[in-house]
XYZ file of N, CA, C and O in Angstrom:
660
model
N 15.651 29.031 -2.005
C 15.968 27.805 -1.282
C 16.418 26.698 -2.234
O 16.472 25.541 -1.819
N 16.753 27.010 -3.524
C 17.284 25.661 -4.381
C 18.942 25.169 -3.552
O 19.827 25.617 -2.824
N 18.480 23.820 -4.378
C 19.728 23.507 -3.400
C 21.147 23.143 -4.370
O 20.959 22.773 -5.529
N 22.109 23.229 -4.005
C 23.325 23.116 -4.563
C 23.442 22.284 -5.791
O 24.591 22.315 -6.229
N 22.452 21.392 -6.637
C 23.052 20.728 -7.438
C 21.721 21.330 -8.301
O 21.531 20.872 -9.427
N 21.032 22.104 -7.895
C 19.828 22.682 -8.358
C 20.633 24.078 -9.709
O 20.639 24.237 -10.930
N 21.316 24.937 -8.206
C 22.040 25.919 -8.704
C 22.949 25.783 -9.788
O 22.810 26.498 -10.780
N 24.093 24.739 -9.692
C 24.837 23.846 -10.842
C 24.223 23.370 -11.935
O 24.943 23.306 -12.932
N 23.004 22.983 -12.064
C 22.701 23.181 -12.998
C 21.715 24.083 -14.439
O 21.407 23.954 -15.624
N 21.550 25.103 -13.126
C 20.737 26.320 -13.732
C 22.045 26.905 -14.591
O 22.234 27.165 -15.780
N 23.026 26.994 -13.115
C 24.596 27.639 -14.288
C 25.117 27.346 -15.284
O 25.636 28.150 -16.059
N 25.034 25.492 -15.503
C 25.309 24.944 -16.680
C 24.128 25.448 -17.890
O 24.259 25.464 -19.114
N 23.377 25.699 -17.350
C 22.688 25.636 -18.829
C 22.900 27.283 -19.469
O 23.077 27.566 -20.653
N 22.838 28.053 -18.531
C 23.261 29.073 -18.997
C 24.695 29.506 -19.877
O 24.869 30.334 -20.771
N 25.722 28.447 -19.118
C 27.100 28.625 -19.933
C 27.081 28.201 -21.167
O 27.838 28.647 -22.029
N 25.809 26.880 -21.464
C 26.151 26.407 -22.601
C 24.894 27.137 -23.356
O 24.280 26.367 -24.095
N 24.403 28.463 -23.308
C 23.407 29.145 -24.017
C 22.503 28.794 -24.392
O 22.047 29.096 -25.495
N 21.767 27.743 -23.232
C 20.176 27.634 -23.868
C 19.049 28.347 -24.148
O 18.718 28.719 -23.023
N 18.297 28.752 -24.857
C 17.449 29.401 -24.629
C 16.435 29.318 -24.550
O 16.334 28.112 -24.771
N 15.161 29.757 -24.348
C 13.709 29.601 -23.682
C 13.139 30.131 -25.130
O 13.519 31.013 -25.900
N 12.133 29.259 -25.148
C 11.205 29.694 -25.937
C 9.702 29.357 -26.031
O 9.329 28.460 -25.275
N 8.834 29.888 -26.782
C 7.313 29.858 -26.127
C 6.421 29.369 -27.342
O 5.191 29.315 -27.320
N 7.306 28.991 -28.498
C 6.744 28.430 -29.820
C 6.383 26.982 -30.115
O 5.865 26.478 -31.112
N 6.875 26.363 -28.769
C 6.323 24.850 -29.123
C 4.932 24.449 -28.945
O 4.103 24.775 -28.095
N 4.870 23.628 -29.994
C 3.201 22.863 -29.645
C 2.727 22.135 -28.778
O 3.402 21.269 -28.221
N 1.634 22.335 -28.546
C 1.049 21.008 -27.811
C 0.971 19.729 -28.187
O 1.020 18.863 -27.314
N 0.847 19.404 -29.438
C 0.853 18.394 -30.126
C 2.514 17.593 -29.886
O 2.760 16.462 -29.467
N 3.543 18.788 -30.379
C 5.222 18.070 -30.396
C 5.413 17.589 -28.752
O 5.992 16.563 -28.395
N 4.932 18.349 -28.077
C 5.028 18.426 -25.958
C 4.572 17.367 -25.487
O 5.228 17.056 -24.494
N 3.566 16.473 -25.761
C 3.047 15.593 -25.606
C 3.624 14.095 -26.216
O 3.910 12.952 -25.859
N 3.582 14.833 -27.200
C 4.710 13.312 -28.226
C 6.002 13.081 -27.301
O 6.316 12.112 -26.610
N 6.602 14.233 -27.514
C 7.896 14.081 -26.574
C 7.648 13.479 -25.031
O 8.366 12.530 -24.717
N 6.774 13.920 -24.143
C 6.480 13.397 -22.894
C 6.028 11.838 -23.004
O 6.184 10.981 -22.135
N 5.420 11.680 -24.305
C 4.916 10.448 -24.495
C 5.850 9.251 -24.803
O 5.550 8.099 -24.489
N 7.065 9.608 -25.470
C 8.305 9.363 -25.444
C 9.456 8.828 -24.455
O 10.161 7.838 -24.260
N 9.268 9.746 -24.100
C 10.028 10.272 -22.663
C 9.820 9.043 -21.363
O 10.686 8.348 -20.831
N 8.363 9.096 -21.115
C 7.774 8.606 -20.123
C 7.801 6.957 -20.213
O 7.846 6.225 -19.224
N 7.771 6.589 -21.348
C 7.954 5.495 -21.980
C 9.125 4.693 -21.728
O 9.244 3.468 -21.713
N 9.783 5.408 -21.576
C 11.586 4.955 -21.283
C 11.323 4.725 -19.934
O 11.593 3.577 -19.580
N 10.980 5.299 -19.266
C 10.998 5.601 -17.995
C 10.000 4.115 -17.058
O 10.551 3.354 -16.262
N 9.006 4.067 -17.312
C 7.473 3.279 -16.686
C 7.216 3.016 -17.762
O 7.351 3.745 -18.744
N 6.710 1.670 -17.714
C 5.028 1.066 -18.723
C 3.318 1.469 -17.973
O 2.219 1.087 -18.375
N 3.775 2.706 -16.321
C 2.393 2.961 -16.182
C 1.451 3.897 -16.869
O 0.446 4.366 -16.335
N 1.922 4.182 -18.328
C 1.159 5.051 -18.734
C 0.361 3.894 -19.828
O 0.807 2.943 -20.471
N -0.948 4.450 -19.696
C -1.388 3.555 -21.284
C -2.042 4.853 -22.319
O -2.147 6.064 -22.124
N -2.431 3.925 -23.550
C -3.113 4.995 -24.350
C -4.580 6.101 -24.344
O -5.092 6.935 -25.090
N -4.864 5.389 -22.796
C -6.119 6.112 -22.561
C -5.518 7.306 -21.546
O -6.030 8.425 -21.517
N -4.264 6.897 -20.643
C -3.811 8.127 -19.927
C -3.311 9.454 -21.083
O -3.495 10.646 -20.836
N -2.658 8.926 -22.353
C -2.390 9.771 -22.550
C -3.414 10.507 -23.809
O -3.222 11.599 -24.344
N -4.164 9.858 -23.985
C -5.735 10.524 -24.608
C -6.142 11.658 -23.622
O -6.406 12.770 -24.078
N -6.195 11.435 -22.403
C -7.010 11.994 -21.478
C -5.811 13.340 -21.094
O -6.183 14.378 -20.547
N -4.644 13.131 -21.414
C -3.706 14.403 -20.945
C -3.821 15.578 -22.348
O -3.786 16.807 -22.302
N -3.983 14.559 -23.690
C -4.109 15.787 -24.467
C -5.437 16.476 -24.409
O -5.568 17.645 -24.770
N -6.392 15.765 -23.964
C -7.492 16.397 -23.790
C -7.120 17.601 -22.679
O -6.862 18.803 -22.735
N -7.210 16.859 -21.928
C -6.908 17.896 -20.930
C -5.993 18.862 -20.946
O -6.456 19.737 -20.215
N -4.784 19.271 -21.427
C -4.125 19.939 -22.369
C -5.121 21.047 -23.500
O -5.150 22.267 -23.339
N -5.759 20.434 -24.439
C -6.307 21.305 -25.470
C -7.362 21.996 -24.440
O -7.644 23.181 -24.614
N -7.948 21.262 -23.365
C -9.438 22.087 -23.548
C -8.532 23.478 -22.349
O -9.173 24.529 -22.323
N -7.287 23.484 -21.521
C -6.848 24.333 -21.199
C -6.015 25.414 -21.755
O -5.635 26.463 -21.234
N -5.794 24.863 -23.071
C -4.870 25.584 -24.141
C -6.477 26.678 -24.737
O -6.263 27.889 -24.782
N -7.675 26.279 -25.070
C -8.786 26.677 -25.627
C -8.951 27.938 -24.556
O -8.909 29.125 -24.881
N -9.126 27.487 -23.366
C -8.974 28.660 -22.334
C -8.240 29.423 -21.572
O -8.425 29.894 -20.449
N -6.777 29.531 -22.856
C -5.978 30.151 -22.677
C -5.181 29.992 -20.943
O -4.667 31.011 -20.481
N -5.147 28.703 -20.120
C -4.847 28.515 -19.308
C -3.796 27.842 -19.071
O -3.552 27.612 -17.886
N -2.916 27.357 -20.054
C -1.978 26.678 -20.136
C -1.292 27.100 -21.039
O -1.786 27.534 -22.080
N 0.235 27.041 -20.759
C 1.460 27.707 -22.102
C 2.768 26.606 -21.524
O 3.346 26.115 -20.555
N 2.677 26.688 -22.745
C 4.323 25.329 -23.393
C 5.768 26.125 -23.375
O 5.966 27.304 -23.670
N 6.465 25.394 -23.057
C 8.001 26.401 -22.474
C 8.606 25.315 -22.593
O 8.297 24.234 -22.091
N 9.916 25.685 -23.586
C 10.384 24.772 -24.119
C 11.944 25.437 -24.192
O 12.188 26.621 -24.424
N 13.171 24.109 -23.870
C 14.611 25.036 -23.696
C 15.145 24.465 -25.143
O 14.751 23.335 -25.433
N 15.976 25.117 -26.048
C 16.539 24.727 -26.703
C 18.089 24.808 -26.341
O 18.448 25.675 -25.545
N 18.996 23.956 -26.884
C 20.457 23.256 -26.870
C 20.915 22.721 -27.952
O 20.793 21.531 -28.246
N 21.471 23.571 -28.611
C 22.499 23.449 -29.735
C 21.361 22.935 -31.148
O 21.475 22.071 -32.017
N 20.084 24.140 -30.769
C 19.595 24.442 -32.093
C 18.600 23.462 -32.267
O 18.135 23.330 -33.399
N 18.161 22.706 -31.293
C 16.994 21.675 -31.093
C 16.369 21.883 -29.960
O 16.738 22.856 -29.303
N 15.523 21.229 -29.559
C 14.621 21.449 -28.629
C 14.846 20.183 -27.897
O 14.526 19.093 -28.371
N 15.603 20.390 -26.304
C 15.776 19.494 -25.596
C 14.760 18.882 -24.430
O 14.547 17.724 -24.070
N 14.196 20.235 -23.972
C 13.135 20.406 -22.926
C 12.178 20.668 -23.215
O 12.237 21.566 -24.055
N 10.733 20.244 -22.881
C 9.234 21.313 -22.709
C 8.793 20.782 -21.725
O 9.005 19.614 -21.398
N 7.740 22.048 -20.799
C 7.034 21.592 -19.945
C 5.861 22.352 -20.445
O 5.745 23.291 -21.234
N 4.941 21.580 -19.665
C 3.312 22.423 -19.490
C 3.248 23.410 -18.729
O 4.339 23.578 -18.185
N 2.298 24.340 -18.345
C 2.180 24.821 -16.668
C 1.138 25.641 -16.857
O 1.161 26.552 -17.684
N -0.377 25.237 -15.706
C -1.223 25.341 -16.129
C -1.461 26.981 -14.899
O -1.365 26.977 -13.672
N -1.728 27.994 -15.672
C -1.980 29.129 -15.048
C -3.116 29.393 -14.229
O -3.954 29.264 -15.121
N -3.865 29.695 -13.099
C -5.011 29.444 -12.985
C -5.671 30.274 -11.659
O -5.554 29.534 -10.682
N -6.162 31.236 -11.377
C -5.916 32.514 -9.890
C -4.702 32.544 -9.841
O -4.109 32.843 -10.878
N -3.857 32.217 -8.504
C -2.820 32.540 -7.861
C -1.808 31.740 -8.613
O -0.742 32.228 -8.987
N -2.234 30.238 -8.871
C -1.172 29.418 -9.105
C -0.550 28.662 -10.415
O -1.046 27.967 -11.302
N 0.687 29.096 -10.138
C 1.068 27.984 -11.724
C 1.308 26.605 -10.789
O 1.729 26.458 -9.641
N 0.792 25.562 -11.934
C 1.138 24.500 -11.407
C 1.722 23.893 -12.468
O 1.030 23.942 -13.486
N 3.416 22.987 -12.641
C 3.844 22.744 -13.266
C 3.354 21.281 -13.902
O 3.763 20.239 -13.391
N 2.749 21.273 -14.672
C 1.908 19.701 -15.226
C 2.534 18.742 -15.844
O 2.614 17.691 -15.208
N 2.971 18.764 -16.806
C 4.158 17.613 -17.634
C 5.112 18.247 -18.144
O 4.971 19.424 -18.473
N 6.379 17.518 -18.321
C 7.490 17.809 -19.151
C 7.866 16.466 -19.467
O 7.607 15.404 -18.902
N 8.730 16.818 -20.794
C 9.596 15.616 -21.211
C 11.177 16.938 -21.209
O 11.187 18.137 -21.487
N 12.394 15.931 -20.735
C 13.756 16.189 -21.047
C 14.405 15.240 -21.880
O 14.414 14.178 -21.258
N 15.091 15.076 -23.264
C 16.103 14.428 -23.731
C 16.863 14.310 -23.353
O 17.106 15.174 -22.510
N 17.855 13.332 -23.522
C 19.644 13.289 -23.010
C 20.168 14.309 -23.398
O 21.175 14.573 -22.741
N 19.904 15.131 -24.305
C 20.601 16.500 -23.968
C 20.603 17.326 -23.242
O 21.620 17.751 -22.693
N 19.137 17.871 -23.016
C 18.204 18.309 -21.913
C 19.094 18.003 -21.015
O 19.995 18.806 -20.774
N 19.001 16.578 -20.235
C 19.717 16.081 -18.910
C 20.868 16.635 -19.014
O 21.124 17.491 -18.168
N 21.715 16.388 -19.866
C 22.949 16.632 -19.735
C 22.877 18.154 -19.044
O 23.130 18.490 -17.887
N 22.431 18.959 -20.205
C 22.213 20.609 -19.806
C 21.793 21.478 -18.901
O 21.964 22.689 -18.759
N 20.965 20.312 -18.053
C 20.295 20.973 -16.761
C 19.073 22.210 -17.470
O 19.010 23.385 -17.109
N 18.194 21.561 -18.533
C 17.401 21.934 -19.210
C 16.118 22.234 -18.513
O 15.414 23.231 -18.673
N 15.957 21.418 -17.869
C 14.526 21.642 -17.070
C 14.798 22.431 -16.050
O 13.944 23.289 -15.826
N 15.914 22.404 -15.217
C 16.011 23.651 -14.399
C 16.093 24.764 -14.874
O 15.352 25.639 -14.428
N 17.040 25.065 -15.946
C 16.570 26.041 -16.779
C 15.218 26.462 -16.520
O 14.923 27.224 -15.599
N 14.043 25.748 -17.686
C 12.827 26.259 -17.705
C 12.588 26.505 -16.739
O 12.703 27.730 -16.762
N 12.196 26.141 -15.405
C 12.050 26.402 -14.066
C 12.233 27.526 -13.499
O 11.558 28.298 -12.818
N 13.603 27.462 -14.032
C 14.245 28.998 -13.314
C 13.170 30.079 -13.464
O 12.606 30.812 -12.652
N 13.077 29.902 -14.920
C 13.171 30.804 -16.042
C 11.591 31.201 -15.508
O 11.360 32.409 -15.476
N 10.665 30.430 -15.156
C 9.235 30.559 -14.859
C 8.933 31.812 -13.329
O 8.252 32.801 -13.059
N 9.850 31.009 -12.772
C 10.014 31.652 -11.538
C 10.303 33.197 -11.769
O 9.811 34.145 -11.157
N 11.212 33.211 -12.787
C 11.997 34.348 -12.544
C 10.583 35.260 -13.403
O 10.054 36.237 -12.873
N 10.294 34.899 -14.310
C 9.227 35.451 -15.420
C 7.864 35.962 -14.531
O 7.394 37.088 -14.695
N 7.300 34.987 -13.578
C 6.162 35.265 -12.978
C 6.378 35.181 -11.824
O 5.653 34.313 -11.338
N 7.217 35.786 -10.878
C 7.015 36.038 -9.658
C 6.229 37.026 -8.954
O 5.805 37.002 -7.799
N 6.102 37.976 -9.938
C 5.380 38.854 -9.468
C 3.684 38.666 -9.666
O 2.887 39.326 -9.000
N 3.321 37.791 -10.555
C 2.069 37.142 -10.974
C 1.411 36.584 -10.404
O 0.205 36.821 -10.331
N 2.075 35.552 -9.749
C 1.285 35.138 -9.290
C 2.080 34.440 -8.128
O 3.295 34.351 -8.306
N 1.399 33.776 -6.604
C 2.252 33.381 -5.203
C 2.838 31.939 -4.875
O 3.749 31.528 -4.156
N 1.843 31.317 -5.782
C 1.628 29.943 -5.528
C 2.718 29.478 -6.900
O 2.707 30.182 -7.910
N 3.691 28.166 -6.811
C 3.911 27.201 -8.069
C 4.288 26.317 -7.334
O 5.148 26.214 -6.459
N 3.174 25.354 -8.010
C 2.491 23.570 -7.097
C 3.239 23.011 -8.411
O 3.144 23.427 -9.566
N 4.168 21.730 -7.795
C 4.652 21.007 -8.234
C 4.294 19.725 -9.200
O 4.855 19.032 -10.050
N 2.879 19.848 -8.479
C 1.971 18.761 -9.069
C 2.836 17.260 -9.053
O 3.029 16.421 -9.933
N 3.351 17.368 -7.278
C 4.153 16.226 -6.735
C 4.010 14.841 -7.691
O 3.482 14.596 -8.775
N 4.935 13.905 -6.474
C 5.132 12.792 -6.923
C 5.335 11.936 -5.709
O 5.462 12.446 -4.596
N 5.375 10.319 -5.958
C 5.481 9.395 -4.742
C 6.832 9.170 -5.293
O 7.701 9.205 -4.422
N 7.320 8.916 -6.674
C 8.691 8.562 -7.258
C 9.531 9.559 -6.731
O 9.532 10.789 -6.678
N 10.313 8.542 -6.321
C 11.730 9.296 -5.645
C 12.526 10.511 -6.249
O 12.811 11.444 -5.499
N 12.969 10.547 -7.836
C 13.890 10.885 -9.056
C 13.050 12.706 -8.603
O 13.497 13.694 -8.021
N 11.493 12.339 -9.337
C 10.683 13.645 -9.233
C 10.785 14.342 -7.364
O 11.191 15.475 -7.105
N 10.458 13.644 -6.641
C 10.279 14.113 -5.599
C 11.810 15.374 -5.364
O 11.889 16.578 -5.121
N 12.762 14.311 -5.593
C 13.745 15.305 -5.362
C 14.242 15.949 -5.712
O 14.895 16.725 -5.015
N 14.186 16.000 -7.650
C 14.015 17.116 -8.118
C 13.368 18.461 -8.024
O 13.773 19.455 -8.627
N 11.884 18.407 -6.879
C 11.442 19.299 -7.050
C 11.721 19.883 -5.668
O 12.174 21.021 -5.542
N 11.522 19.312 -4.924
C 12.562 19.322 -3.310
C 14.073 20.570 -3.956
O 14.222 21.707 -3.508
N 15.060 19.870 -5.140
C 15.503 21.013 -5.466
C 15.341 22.358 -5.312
O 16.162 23.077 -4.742
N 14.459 22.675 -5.728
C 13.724 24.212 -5.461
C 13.287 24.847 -4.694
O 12.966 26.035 -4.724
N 13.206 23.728 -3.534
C 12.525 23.997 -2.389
C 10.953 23.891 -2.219
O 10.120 24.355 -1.440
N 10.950 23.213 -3.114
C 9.235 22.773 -2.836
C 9.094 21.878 -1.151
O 9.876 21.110 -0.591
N 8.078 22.279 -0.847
C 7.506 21.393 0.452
C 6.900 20.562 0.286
O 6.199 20.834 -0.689
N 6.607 19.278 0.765
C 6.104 18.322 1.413
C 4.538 18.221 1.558
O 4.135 18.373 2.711
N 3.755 18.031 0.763
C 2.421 17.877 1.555
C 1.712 16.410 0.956
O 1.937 15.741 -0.053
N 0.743 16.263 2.102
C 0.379 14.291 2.151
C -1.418 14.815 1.099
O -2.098 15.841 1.127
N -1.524 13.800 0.499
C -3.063 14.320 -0.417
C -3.753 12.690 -0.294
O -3.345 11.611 -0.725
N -5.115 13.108 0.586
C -5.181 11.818 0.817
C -6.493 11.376 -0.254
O -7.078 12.219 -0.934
N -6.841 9.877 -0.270
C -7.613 9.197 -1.651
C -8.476 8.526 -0.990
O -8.300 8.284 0.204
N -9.520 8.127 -1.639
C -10.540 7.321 -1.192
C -10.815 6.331 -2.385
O -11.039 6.655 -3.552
N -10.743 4.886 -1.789
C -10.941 3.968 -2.738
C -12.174 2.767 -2.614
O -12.405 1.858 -1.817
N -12.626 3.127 -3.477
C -14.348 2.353 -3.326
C -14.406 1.113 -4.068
O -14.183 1.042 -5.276
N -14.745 0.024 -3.240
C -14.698 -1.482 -3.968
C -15.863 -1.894 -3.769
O -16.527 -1.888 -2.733
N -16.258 -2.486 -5.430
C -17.570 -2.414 -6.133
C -17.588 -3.660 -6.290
O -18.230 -4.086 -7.250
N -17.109 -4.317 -5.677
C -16.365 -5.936 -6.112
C -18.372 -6.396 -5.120
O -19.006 -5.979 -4.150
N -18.567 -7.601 -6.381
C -19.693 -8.601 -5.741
C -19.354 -8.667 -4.093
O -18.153 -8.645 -3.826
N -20.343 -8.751 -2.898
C -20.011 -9.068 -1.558
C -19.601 -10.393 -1.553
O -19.101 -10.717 -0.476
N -19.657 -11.583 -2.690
C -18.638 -12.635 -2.043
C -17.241 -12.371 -2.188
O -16.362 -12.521 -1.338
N -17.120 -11.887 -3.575
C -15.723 -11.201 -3.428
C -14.949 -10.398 -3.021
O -13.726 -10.438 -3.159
N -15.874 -9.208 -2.222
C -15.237 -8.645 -1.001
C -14.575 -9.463 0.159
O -13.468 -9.408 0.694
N -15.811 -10.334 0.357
C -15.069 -10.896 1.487
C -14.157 -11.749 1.155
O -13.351 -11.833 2.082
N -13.870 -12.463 0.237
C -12.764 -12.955 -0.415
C -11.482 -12.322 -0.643
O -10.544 -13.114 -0.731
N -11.197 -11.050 -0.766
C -10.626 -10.191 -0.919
C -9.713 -10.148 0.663
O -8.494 -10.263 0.790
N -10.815 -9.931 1.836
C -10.128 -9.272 2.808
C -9.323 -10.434 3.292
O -8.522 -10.288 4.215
């Protein structure tokens, strides 16, 4: 079910010979996302991204997570995370460079996951988004739609609750 600009750019990356590889670090994957994300939002701070390498190593320790990374013209344009786990991969972070973009790098990797573990496993959770850019990137592929609902608890003094409302 990918959709037409999905396909275009799986083809591009193939014409221009990227290739997949499984040697990047966790340490470089993170820098780069850390990078990356930066350009993008100021909603990340240094405690979000403390808490992703953690979370990262202690799944790398239990062999539950592997780094996939596209290279383009002999550098490394793309990596994503994707955390393995029963049924499901769920795709966790990536960073893409302007080359990457250009190359249709991350669809690449994507492809490339799909095509690698389909038989592995049933489930690959997007590990959505409310941002538009992600949403429809992953909509690309044909990901579906689902609502995840939150509960938010205010600890605020009772004069300042009611001040609040």
């Amino acid at each position: 079910a990918y959709s037409e600009n999905t396909k275009r750019n799986i083809q591009k990356a193939e014409k221009n010979n990227l290739k997949i590889r499984f040697d990047y670090s966790l340490k470089a994957h993170t820098e780069d996302f850390k990078k990356e994300i930066i350009k993008k939002t100021r909603d990340y701070n240094s405690t979000d991204f403390t808490n992703m390498k953690k979370i990262l190593n202690e799944l790398s320790e239990r062999k539950k997570v592997v780094i996939i990374s596209a290279e383009c013209d002999n550098k490394i344009c793309a990596s994503a995370s994707f955390i393995f786990c029963d049924n499901t991969i769920t795709y966790f972070k990536s960073a893409t460079n302007e080359l990457g973009k250009k190359n249709g790098a991350m669809h690449f990797v994507i492809n490339y996951v799909f095509e690698k573990y389909r038989n592995e496993f049933s489930l690959f959770d997007f590990y959505g988004s409310d941002a538009e850019p992600l949403a429809r990137f992953n909509k690309g592929f044909g990901a579906n739609d689902y609502i995840y609902y939150s509960v938010k608890k205010n600890r605020l003094p009772a004069i300042l609750k009611f001040i609040k409302k």
